[in-house]
Each structure stands twice: as structure tokens, then as C-alpha cells.
Short mmCIF file of C-alpha atoms in Angstrom, two decimals:
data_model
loop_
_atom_site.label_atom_id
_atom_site.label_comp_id
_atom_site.label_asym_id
_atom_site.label_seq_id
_atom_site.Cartn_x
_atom_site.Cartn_y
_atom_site.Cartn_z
CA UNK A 161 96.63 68.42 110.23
CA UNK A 162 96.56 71.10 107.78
CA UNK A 163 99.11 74.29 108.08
CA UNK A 164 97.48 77.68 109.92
CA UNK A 165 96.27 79.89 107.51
CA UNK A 166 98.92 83.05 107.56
CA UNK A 167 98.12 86.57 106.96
CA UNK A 168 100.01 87.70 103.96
CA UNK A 169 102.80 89.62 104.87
CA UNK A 170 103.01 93.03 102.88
CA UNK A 171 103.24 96.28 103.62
CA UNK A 172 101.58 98.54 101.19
CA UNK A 173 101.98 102.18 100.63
CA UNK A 174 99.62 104.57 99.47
CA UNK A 175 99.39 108.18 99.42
CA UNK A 176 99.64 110.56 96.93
CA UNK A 177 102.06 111.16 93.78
CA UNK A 178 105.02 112.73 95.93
CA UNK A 179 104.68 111.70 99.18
CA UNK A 180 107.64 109.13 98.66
CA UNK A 181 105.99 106.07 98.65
CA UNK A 182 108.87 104.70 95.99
CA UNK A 183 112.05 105.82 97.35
CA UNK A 184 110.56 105.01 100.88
CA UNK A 185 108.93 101.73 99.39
CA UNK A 186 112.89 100.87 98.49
CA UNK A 187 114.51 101.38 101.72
CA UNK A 188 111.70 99.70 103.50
CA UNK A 189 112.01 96.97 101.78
CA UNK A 190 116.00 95.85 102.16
CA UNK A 191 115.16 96.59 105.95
CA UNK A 192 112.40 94.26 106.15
CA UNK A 193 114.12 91.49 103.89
CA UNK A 194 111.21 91.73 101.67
CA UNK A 195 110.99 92.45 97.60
CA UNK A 196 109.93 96.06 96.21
CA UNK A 197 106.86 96.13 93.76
CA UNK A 198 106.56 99.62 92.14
CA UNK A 199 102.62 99.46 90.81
CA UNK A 200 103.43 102.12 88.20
CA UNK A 201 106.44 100.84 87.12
CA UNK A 202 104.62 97.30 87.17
CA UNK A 203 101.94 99.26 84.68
CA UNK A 204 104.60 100.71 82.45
CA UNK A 205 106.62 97.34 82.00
CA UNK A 206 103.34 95.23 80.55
CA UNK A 207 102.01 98.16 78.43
CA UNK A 208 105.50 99.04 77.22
CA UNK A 209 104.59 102.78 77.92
CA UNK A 210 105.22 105.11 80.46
CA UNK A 211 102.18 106.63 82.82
CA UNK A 212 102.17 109.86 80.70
CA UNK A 213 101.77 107.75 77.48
CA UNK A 214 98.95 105.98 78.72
CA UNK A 215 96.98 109.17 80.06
CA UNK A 216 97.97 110.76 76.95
CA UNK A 217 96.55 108.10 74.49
CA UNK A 218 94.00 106.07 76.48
CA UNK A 219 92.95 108.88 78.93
CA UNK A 220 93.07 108.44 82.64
CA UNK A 221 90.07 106.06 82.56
CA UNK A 222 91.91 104.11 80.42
CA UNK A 223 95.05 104.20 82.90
CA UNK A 224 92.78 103.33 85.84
CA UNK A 225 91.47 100.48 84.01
CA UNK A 226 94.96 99.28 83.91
CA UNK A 227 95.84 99.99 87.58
CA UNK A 228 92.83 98.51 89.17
CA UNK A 229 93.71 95.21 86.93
CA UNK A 230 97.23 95.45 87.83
CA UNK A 231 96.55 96.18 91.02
CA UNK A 232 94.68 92.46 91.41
CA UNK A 233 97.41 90.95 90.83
CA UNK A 234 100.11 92.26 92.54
CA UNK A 235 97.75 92.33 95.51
CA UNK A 236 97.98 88.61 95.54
CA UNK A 237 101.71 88.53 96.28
CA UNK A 238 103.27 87.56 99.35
CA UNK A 239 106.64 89.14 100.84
CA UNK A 240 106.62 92.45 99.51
CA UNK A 241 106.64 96.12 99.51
CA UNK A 242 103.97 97.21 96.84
CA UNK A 243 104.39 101.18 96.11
CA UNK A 244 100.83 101.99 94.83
CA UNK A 245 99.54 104.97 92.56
CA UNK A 246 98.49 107.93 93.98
CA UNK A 247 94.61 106.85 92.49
CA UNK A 248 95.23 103.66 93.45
CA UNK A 249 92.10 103.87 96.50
CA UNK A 250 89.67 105.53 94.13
CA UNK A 251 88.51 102.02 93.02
CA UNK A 252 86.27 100.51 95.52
CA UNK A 253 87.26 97.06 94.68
CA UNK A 254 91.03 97.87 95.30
CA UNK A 255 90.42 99.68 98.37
CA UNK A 256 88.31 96.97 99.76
CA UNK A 257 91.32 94.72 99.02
CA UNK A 258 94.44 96.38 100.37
CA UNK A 259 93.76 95.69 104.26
CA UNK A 260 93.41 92.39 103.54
CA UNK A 261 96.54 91.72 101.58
CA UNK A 262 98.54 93.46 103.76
CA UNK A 263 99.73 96.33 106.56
CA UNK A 264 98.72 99.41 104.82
CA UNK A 265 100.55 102.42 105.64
CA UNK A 266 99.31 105.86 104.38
CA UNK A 267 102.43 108.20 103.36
CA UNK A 268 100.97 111.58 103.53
CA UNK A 269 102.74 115.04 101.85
CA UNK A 270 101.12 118.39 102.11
CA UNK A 271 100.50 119.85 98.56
CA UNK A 272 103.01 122.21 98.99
CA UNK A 273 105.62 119.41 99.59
CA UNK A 274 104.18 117.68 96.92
CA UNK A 275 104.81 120.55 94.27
CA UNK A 276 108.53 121.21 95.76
CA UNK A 277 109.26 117.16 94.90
CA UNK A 278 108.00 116.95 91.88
CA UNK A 279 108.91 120.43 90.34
CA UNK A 280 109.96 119.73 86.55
CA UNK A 281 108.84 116.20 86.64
CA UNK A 282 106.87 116.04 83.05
CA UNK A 283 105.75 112.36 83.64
CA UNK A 284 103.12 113.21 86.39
CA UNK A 285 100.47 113.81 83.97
CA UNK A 286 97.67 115.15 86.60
CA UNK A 287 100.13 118.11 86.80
CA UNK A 288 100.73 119.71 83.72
CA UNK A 289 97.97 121.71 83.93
CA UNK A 290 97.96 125.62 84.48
CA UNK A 291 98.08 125.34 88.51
CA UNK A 292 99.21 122.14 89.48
CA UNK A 293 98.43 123.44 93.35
CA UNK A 294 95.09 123.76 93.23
CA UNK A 295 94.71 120.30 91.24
CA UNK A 296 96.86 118.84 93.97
CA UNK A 297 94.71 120.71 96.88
CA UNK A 298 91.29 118.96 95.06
CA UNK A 299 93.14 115.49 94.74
CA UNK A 300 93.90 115.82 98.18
CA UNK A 301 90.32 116.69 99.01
CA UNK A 302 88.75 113.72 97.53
CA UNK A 303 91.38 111.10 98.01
CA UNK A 304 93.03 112.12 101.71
CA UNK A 305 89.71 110.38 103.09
CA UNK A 306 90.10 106.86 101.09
CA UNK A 307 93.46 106.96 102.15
CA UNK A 308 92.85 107.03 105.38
CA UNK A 309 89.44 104.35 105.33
CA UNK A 310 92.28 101.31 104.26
CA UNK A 311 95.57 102.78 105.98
CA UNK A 312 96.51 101.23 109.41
CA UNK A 313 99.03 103.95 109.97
CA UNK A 314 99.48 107.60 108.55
CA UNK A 315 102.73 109.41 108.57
CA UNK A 316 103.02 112.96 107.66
CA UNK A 317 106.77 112.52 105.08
CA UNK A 318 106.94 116.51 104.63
CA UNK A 319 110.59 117.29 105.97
CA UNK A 320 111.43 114.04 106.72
CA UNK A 321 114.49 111.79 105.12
CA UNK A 322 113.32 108.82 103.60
CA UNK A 323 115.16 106.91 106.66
CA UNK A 324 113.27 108.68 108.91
CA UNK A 325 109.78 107.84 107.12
CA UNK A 326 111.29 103.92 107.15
CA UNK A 327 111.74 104.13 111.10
CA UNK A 328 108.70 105.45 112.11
CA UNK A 329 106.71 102.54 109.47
CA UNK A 330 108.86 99.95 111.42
CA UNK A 331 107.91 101.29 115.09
CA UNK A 332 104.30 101.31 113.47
CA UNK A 333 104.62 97.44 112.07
CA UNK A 334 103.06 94.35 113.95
CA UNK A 335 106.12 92.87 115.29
CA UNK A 336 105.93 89.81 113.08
CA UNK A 337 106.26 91.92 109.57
CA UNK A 338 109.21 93.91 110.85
CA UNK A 339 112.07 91.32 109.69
CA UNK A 340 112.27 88.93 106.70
CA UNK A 341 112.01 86.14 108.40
CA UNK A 342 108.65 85.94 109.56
CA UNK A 343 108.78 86.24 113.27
#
């Protein structure tokens, strides 16, 4: 008799840049026993180049090519926390993926929030432009809606500790992916 065919168990995070899905992504992962896969970091170990370098010399095309192929991948783990991209969801094939592979959990962060966090951070390349509010407001626009179409939950991170974030994800979790062993 073969063995019952078992829904991975991941929880991914998506959202967009600033909303905490790393430094949540962490903590949620020791909690849950499970392993923490950073997608950008993931992107910046194989091409030996940070996110800004890419954009810079391949454009963001370029970088999304990379995500959405890095992104195949990773999505066939088992047993971890994947931090995606911000962009991650604007590729159709990646978005039509992440339920699948896992408990999706939408991390959202006003624009506002989103500025305050990442205030000085050069290596958000979507940012450096002359007003990095209104290009967060129109990401927000077109992406808060493909966020939502793969996300099983949404939590609103502005003012909230990281800990806080990871307690409401757990309350939010099908009781079998809230410990690492299984149950």
C-alpha cells in the first residue's frame, strides 16, 4: 500500500518590499521548527550579486527572469519558510504555484510604513527614484490584488513587533503546520 500523498508543508510570505516578510520569515520559522529560505538572498547567492546589481546591469526584466526561475525551485521544497520578493506574484506561473506549495500568508504594510522601514536603504532599487511614495502607492495598486488572489491569510504588520506578526500567522495556520513535527 503506497504512503498518502502529503500536502507540502510551507508557509510562504509575500507582500511587499517592507512589510517584514524576512525578519518575520526568521522568527516564524524557529517557532514552527521549520528552515528559513530568503528568495532574494537565494537570488543574490547564485548570481554572486546583490538585487541592486542585477536591476542595475540586467534591468528589472532581467531580475524577474531570475526570480520567477528561482522561484521554481525553491517552490519545490518541503519544510520551510520561503520569504518571497515583493514582485514575486507578478508572474502568473509563480502565482499559480504558491497555493499549492504551501500556506500562503500575505504580510501587508501601508506605503507610509513601508517608506519609514526602509528609509536610507540604497539596495531597494524600485526606490531610488525622485518620490519613492508615489512609486510605492502604484506598486501597491497593481500588486495588493495578486497578493491577495494566492494569500490564505492577510495581516496588516504596520505597528506591529515582528512577534506579534508571528502570533497572529500561527493562530491563522492549519493546525498541522503550526509545529515541526508534522501534527
Amino acid at each position: 500500500m503506497s504512503e498518502p500523498v502529503r500536502e507540502p508543508r510551507n508557509i510562504i510570505l509575500v507582500g511587499p518590499m517592507a512589510a517584514g516578510k524576512s525578519r518575520i520569515g526568521r522568527e516564524l520559522a524557529q517557532r514552527c521548527g521549520l528552515r528559513l529560505v530568503d528568495a532574494d538572498a537565494e537570488i543574490e547567492r547564485e548570481a554572486g550579486a546583490s538585487i541592486a546589481a542585477i536591476f542595475e546591469r540586467e534591468g528589472e526584466a532581467g531580475f524577474r527572469r531570475r526570480e520567477r526561475a528561482m522561484l521554481a525551485d525553491l517552490l519545490m521544497l518541503d519544510g520551510v519558510v520561503l520569504a518571497t520578493g515583493g514582485g514575486a506574484v507578478l508572474d502568473a506561473g509563480t502565482r499559480a504555484l504558491l497555493p499549492g506549495r504551501g500556506f500562503v500568508v500575505h504580510l501587508h504594510a501601508s506605503p507610509a510604513t513601508q517608506l519609514a522601514r526602509a528609509a536610507g536603504d540604497t539596495a531597494r532599487p524600485l526606490l531610488q527614484q525622485p518620490d519613492p511614495s508615489a512609486v510605492l502607492r502604484a506598486l501597491a495598486a497593481e500588486r495588493d490584488p495578486l497578493y491577495a488572489a494566492v494569500a490564505q491569510l492577510r495581516i496588516d504588520t504596520d505597528g506591529l513587533a515582528p512577534s506579534e506578526v508571528c502570533a497572529r500567522i500561527l493562530d491563522g495556520l492549519p493546525t498541522s503546520q503550526r509545529s515541526g513535527d508534522g501534527a
